[in-house]
Structures are given as structure tokens and as C-alpha cells.
Amino acid sequence: MTDAIESQRTEATPNKRRKKAAVIAGSIGVLGVAGAFAFANWTDSESIGATFSGGEFDLEVAVEKNGDGDWIWQSDTDAVDFADLADGNPDLSDPWGPGDVRATEFAVRLDPDTTHNAAVTSAEFGTLFDGDFDITVAGIDSFTLNSNGTPVEFTVTFAAQSSLEQEEVATGGWTFTATQQSVDSTTPDN
């Protein structure tokens, strides 16, 4: 019988050890969860990011002024639907004869909402006035525009040649192409 009792004690001891180990492990688990919950009250997070927006870029031309002497600006013109220097300008729209010399002004600018400066180049469209006029415009080939809306003004002088025929209609002009300059190219006063 002693052997039987001893055998039961030996079998009971590992079961008691397992139970104690389970209780200890459970307690540690409870403490771990409680500790994690306590530390969760002491966490914080922050975020940083950015939202970017493209700027605006709009070239405008003006060929006449209003009654107050301010330029009347036009946009979206092209070689077919151009801003006509002769509109409202009797000096240019009156009939021409060989040897006539007349001058007018026009201006080019970036819309004041434009966000970057521009390098501007011009090219003639059509055969500029069919070669029947000498045309003088200083600085028209290339220039820079500031994004603050300040215009660059030009004076163009036309001189009719002896090749101008009666009732001939001559059409031509310039297309201006503005290329946005980098932010580093903007002037501080914009």
C-alpha cells in the first residue's frame, strides 16, 4: 500500500506543478495585458504631410486702350482669331498708299494671377503683310515677363512699300509663346 500511496504522490506532484505553472503563467498574462493597457494611455502619434496645388499661367495681349487709357487685355487669340492692331485704330485701318508710314502700340503681359515668370519668344505668322510693308518693332523677338502682370509695351512702325497694289489686302502678325520659368527665376517683388 505504501507503494500505491507513493505512486499517487508522484503522479500528483507533476499535476500540481502543472497547475502552479498555469496559474503563474495566467497571472503573468493578466499582468502583461494590464501593463499594456496602462502603457496604452501613455502613447501619442502625430502626422505630417502636404497638399500641393499647381499654379496659373496665362499670357495676354492688348492692342487698344479704353477711355481711361488702360489696356484692354485679350487671351486665347491665335493666328486665325488674332488681336487686330487695326481694330479701332484709324491710323492703321484707313487705306494705305505706297510710302505711307504709320505707328501704333501694343502690349503683352502675364495675367496678374499667373504664378511664374515667363520667357517669351515671337514668330511671324503668314507672310507678314505679304512683304508689302517694312515693319519695325524693337525687342519683339524675345523678352521676359514678370508674373506680377506688368506689361511689356511695343511700338510697331509700318511703312508701305512701292510694291503695295491698289485694293490689296495684307494680313500678318506675330504669335507670342510664353515658357514658364522655374521658381528660382521669379523676381522677389512679385
mmCIF file of C-alpha atoms in Angstrom:
data_model
loop_
_atom_site.group_PDB
_atom_site.id
_atom_site.type_symbol
_atom_site.label_atom_id
_atom_site.label_comp_id
_atom_site.label_asym_id
_atom_site.label_seq_id
_atom_site.Cartn_x
_atom_site.Cartn_y
_atom_site.Cartn_z
ATOM 1 C CA MET A 1 0.000 0.000 0.000
ATOM 2 C CA THR A 2 2.878 2.275 0.631
ATOM 3 C CA ASP A 3 3.921 1.839 -2.944
ATOM 4 C CA ALA A 4 0.435 2.763 -4.119
ATOM 5 C CA ILE A 5 0.378 5.904 -1.970
ATOM 6 C CA GLU A 6 3.870 6.812 -3.101
ATOM 7 C CA SER A 7 2.820 6.309 -6.717
ATOM 8 C CA GLN A 8 -0.186 8.618 -6.260
ATOM 9 C CA ARG A 9 2.045 11.287 -4.725
ATOM 10 C CA THR A 10 4.484 11.036 -7.622
ATOM 11 C CA GLU A 11 1.653 11.373 -10.118
ATOM 12 C CA ALA A 12 0.051 14.211 -8.158
ATOM 13 C CA THR A 13 3.286 16.200 -7.931
ATOM 14 C CA PRO A 14 3.621 16.813 -11.690
ATOM 15 C CA ASN A 15 -0.093 17.715 -11.858
ATOM 16 C CA LYS A 16 0.354 20.184 -9.001
ATOM 17 C CA ARG A 17 3.417 21.615 -10.725
ATOM 18 C CA ARG A 18 1.494 21.996 -13.952
ATOM 19 C CA LYS A 19 -1.378 23.709 -12.150
ATOM 20 C CA LYS A 20 1.024 26.067 -10.371
ATOM 21 C CA ALA A 21 2.792 26.829 -13.657
ATOM 22 C CA ALA A 22 -0.553 27.509 -15.337
ATOM 23 C CA VAL A 23 -1.627 29.818 -12.507
ATOM 24 C CA ILE A 24 1.694 31.681 -12.664
ATOM 25 C CA ALA A 25 1.552 31.938 -16.467
ATOM 26 C CA GLY A 26 -2.041 33.149 -16.293
ATOM 27 C CA SER A 27 -1.104 35.739 -13.684
ATOM 28 C CA ILE A 28 1.778 36.979 -15.811
ATOM 29 C CA GLY A 29 -0.553 37.146 -18.807
ATOM 30 C CA VAL A 30 -3.099 39.170 -16.829
ATOM 31 C CA LEU A 31 -0.363 41.458 -15.559
ATOM 32 C CA GLY A 32 1.028 41.788 -19.105
ATOM 33 C CA VAL A 33 -2.373 42.760 -20.519
ATOM 34 C CA ALA A 34 -2.981 45.153 -17.637
ATOM 35 C CA GLY A 35 0.504 46.619 -18.105
ATOM 36 C CA ALA A 36 -0.025 47.036 -21.842
ATOM 37 C CA PHE A 37 -3.359 48.754 -21.164
ATOM 38 C CA ALA A 38 -1.659 51.073 -18.686
ATOM 39 C CA PHE A 39 1.061 51.949 -21.226
ATOM 40 C CA ALA A 40 -1.533 52.478 -23.965
ATOM 41 C CA ASN A 41 -2.714 55.545 -22.057
ATOM 42 C CA TRP A 42 0.793 56.951 -22.487
ATOM 43 C CA THR A 43 1.136 56.714 -26.264
ATOM 44 C CA ASP A 44 0.771 59.502 -28.773
ATOM 45 C CA SER A 45 1.099 59.918 -32.527
ATOM 46 C CA GLU A 46 1.452 62.842 -34.886
ATOM 47 C CA SER A 47 1.324 63.060 -38.690
ATOM 48 C CA ILE A 48 2.867 65.365 -41.243
ATOM 49 C CA GLY A 49 2.133 65.697 -44.947
ATOM 50 C CA ALA A 50 1.464 68.234 -47.656
ATOM 51 C CA THR A 51 -1.128 69.201 -50.229
ATOM 52 C CA PHE A 52 0.225 70.780 -53.393
ATOM 53 C CA SER A 53 -1.559 72.911 -55.960
ATOM 54 C CA GLY A 54 -0.487 73.819 -59.475
ATOM 55 C CA GLY A 55 -0.141 77.493 -60.254
ATOM 56 C CA GLU A 56 -1.662 79.528 -63.068
ATOM 57 C CA PHE A 57 -0.041 80.591 -66.318
ATOM 58 C CA ASP A 58 -1.799 82.852 -68.816
ATOM 59 C CA LEU A 59 -0.307 85.107 -71.495
ATOM 60 C CA GLU A 60 -2.384 88.114 -72.600
ATOM 61 C CA VAL A 61 -2.117 90.701 -75.383
ATOM 62 C CA ALA A 62 -3.612 94.157 -75.829
ATOM 63 C CA VAL A 63 -3.889 96.209 -78.997
ATOM 64 C CA GLU A 64 -6.058 99.069 -77.768
ATOM 65 C CA LYS A 65 -6.778 101.096 -74.652
ATOM 66 C CA ASN A 66 -10.084 102.052 -73.035
ATOM 67 C CA GLY A 67 -11.234 105.639 -72.360
ATOM 68 C CA ASP A 68 -9.169 105.722 -69.149
ATOM 69 C CA GLY A 69 -6.009 104.826 -71.051
ATOM 70 C CA ASP A 70 -5.840 101.278 -69.646
ATOM 71 C CA TRP A 71 -5.017 98.371 -71.931
ATOM 72 C CA ILE A 72 -7.909 96.075 -72.917
ATOM 73 C CA TRP A 73 -6.453 92.596 -72.394
ATOM 74 C CA GLN A 74 -7.256 89.577 -74.544
ATOM 75 C CA SER A 75 -6.453 85.914 -74.085
ATOM 76 C CA ASP A 76 -6.837 82.802 -76.245
ATOM 77 C CA THR A 77 -6.003 84.555 -79.523
ATOM 78 C CA ASP A 78 -4.312 82.730 -82.397
ATOM 79 C CA ALA A 79 -3.178 83.255 -85.995
ATOM 80 C CA VAL A 80 -6.790 82.959 -87.228
ATOM 81 C CA ASP A 81 -8.563 84.854 -84.435
ATOM 82 C CA PHE A 82 -5.840 87.377 -83.605
ATOM 83 C CA ALA A 83 -5.988 90.649 -81.694
ATOM 84 C CA ASP A 84 -6.224 93.047 -84.644
ATOM 85 C CA LEU A 85 -3.987 96.112 -84.392
ATOM 86 C CA ALA A 86 -6.220 97.926 -86.889
ATOM 87 C CA ASP A 87 -9.436 97.478 -84.880
ATOM 88 C CA GLY A 88 -10.417 100.881 -83.571
ATOM 89 C CA ASN A 89 -7.182 102.383 -84.845
ATOM 90 C CA PRO A 90 -7.910 104.697 -87.789
ATOM 91 C CA ASP A 91 -4.204 105.279 -88.350
ATOM 92 C CA LEU A 92 -3.885 101.659 -89.409
ATOM 93 C CA SER A 93 -7.364 100.894 -90.738
ATOM 94 C CA ASP A 94 -7.534 103.834 -93.185
ATOM 95 C CA PRO A 95 -6.492 102.944 -96.756
ATOM 96 C CA TRP A 96 -2.752 102.800 -97.399
ATOM 97 C CA GLY A 97 -0.674 104.087 -100.278
ATOM 98 C CA PRO A 98 2.966 103.424 -101.177
ATOM 99 C CA GLY A 99 5.261 105.408 -98.900
ATOM 100 C CA ASP A 100 2.744 105.748 -96.033
ATOM 101 C CA VAL A 101 4.339 105.334 -92.603
ATOM 102 C CA ARG A 102 2.185 104.726 -89.517
ATOM 103 C CA ALA A 103 2.843 103.537 -85.982
ATOM 104 C CA THR A 104 0.841 102.009 -83.185
ATOM 105 C CA GLU A 105 1.403 100.388 -79.814
ATOM 106 C CA PHE A 106 0.535 97.028 -78.338
ATOM 107 C CA ALA A 107 1.363 95.245 -75.111
ATOM 108 C CA VAL A 108 1.980 91.732 -73.830
ATOM 109 C CA ARG A 109 1.735 90.589 -70.209
ATOM 110 C CA LEU A 110 1.093 87.630 -67.958
ATOM 111 C CA ASP A 111 -2.301 87.665 -66.269
ATOM 112 C CA PRO A 112 -1.819 89.053 -62.718
ATOM 113 C CA ASP A 113 -2.922 85.665 -61.289
ATOM 114 C CA THR A 114 -0.017 83.934 -63.053
ATOM 115 C CA THR A 115 2.386 82.394 -60.561
ATOM 116 C CA HIS A 116 5.662 82.169 -62.513
ATOM 117 C CA ASN A 117 7.701 84.463 -64.730
ATOM 118 C CA ALA A 118 7.973 83.665 -68.432
ATOM 119 C CA ALA A 119 10.479 83.818 -71.241
ATOM 120 C CA VAL A 120 8.594 84.954 -74.347
ATOM 121 C CA THR A 121 9.505 84.444 -77.973
ATOM 122 C CA SER A 122 7.621 85.594 -81.041
ATOM 123 C CA ALA A 123 7.309 84.272 -84.548
ATOM 124 C CA GLU A 124 5.654 85.791 -87.578
ATOM 125 C CA PHE A 125 2.548 84.074 -88.862
ATOM 126 C CA GLY A 126 1.658 84.162 -92.522
ATOM 127 C CA THR A 127 3.905 86.139 -94.801
ATOM 128 C CA LEU A 128 3.980 89.169 -92.616
ATOM 129 C CA PHE A 129 1.820 91.627 -94.542
ATOM 130 C CA ASP A 130 2.907 89.939 -97.787
ATOM 131 C CA GLY A 131 6.234 91.775 -97.849
ATOM 132 C CA ASP A 132 4.495 94.993 -98.886
ATOM 133 C CA PHE A 133 5.392 96.701 -95.606
ATOM 134 C CA ASP A 134 8.605 97.350 -93.770
ATOM 135 C CA ILE A 135 7.901 96.640 -90.111
ATOM 136 C CA THR A 136 9.998 97.835 -87.212
ATOM 137 C CA VAL A 137 9.448 96.581 -83.656
ATOM 138 C CA ALA A 138 12.368 96.747 -81.224
ATOM 139 C CA GLY A 139 12.749 93.827 -78.797
ATOM 140 C CA ILE A 140 9.891 91.717 -80.122
ATOM 141 C CA ASP A 141 11.931 88.558 -80.805
ATOM 142 C CA SER A 142 12.416 87.574 -77.164
ATOM 143 C CA PHE A 143 11.765 89.155 -73.783
ATOM 144 C CA THR A 144 10.884 88.268 -70.194
ATOM 145 C CA LEU A 145 7.586 88.858 -68.419
ATOM 146 C CA ASN A 146 7.165 89.047 -64.656
ATOM 147 C CA SER A 147 4.293 87.186 -63.050
ATOM 148 C CA ASN A 148 3.044 90.370 -61.383
ATOM 149 C CA GLY A 149 1.119 91.421 -64.502
ATOM 150 C CA THR A 150 3.456 94.230 -65.550
ATOM 151 C CA PRO A 151 3.131 94.591 -69.326
ATOM 152 C CA VAL A 152 5.885 94.950 -71.880
ATOM 153 C CA GLU A 153 4.821 97.585 -74.408
ATOM 154 C CA PHE A 154 5.940 97.787 -78.005
ATOM 155 C CA THR A 155 5.717 100.407 -80.701
ATOM 156 C CA VAL A 156 5.372 98.979 -84.172
ATOM 157 C CA THR A 157 6.022 101.116 -87.250
ATOM 158 C CA PHE A 158 4.666 100.112 -90.661
ATOM 159 C CA ALA A 159 5.985 101.599 -93.903
ATOM 160 C CA ALA A 160 4.122 100.727 -97.110
ATOM 161 C CA GLN A 161 6.422 99.745 -99.974
ATOM 162 C CA SER A 162 6.072 100.738 -103.589
ATOM 163 C CA SER A 163 5.019 97.116 -104.302
ATOM 164 C CA LEU A 164 1.685 97.711 -102.496
ATOM 165 C CA GLU A 165 -1.041 97.301 -105.095
ATOM 166 C CA GLN A 166 -4.403 99.036 -105.181
ATOM 167 C CA GLU A 167 -7.103 97.325 -103.101
ATOM 168 C CA GLU A 168 -4.607 94.678 -101.951
ATOM 169 C CA VAL A 169 -5.362 93.168 -98.557
ATOM 170 C CA ALA A 170 -2.341 92.220 -96.479
ATOM 171 C CA THR A 171 -2.591 90.171 -93.307
ATOM 172 C CA GLY A 172 0.055 89.006 -90.901
ATOM 173 C CA GLY A 173 1.243 89.296 -87.360
ATOM 174 C CA TRP A 174 3.078 87.616 -84.524
ATOM 175 C CA THR A 175 2.419 84.653 -82.314
ATOM 176 C CA PHE A 176 3.883 85.006 -78.848
ATOM 177 C CA THR A 177 4.898 81.877 -76.973
ATOM 178 C CA ALA A 178 5.499 82.125 -73.230
ATOM 179 C CA THR A 179 7.528 79.449 -71.473
ATOM 180 C CA GLN A 180 7.250 79.256 -67.702
ATOM 181 C CA GLN A 181 10.477 79.899 -65.846
ATOM 182 C CA SER A 182 11.371 77.971 -62.695
ATOM 183 C CA VAL A 183 10.568 79.324 -59.231
ATOM 184 C CA ASP A 184 14.246 80.283 -58.921
ATOM 185 C CA SER A 185 13.718 82.701 -61.819
ATOM 186 C CA THR A 186 10.911 84.686 -60.190
ATOM 187 C CA THR A 187 11.726 88.123 -59.004
ATOM 188 C CA PRO A 188 11.447 88.939 -55.287
ATOM 189 C CA ASP A 189 8.972 91.780 -55.856
ATOM 190 C CA ASN A 190 6.267 89.514 -57.319
#
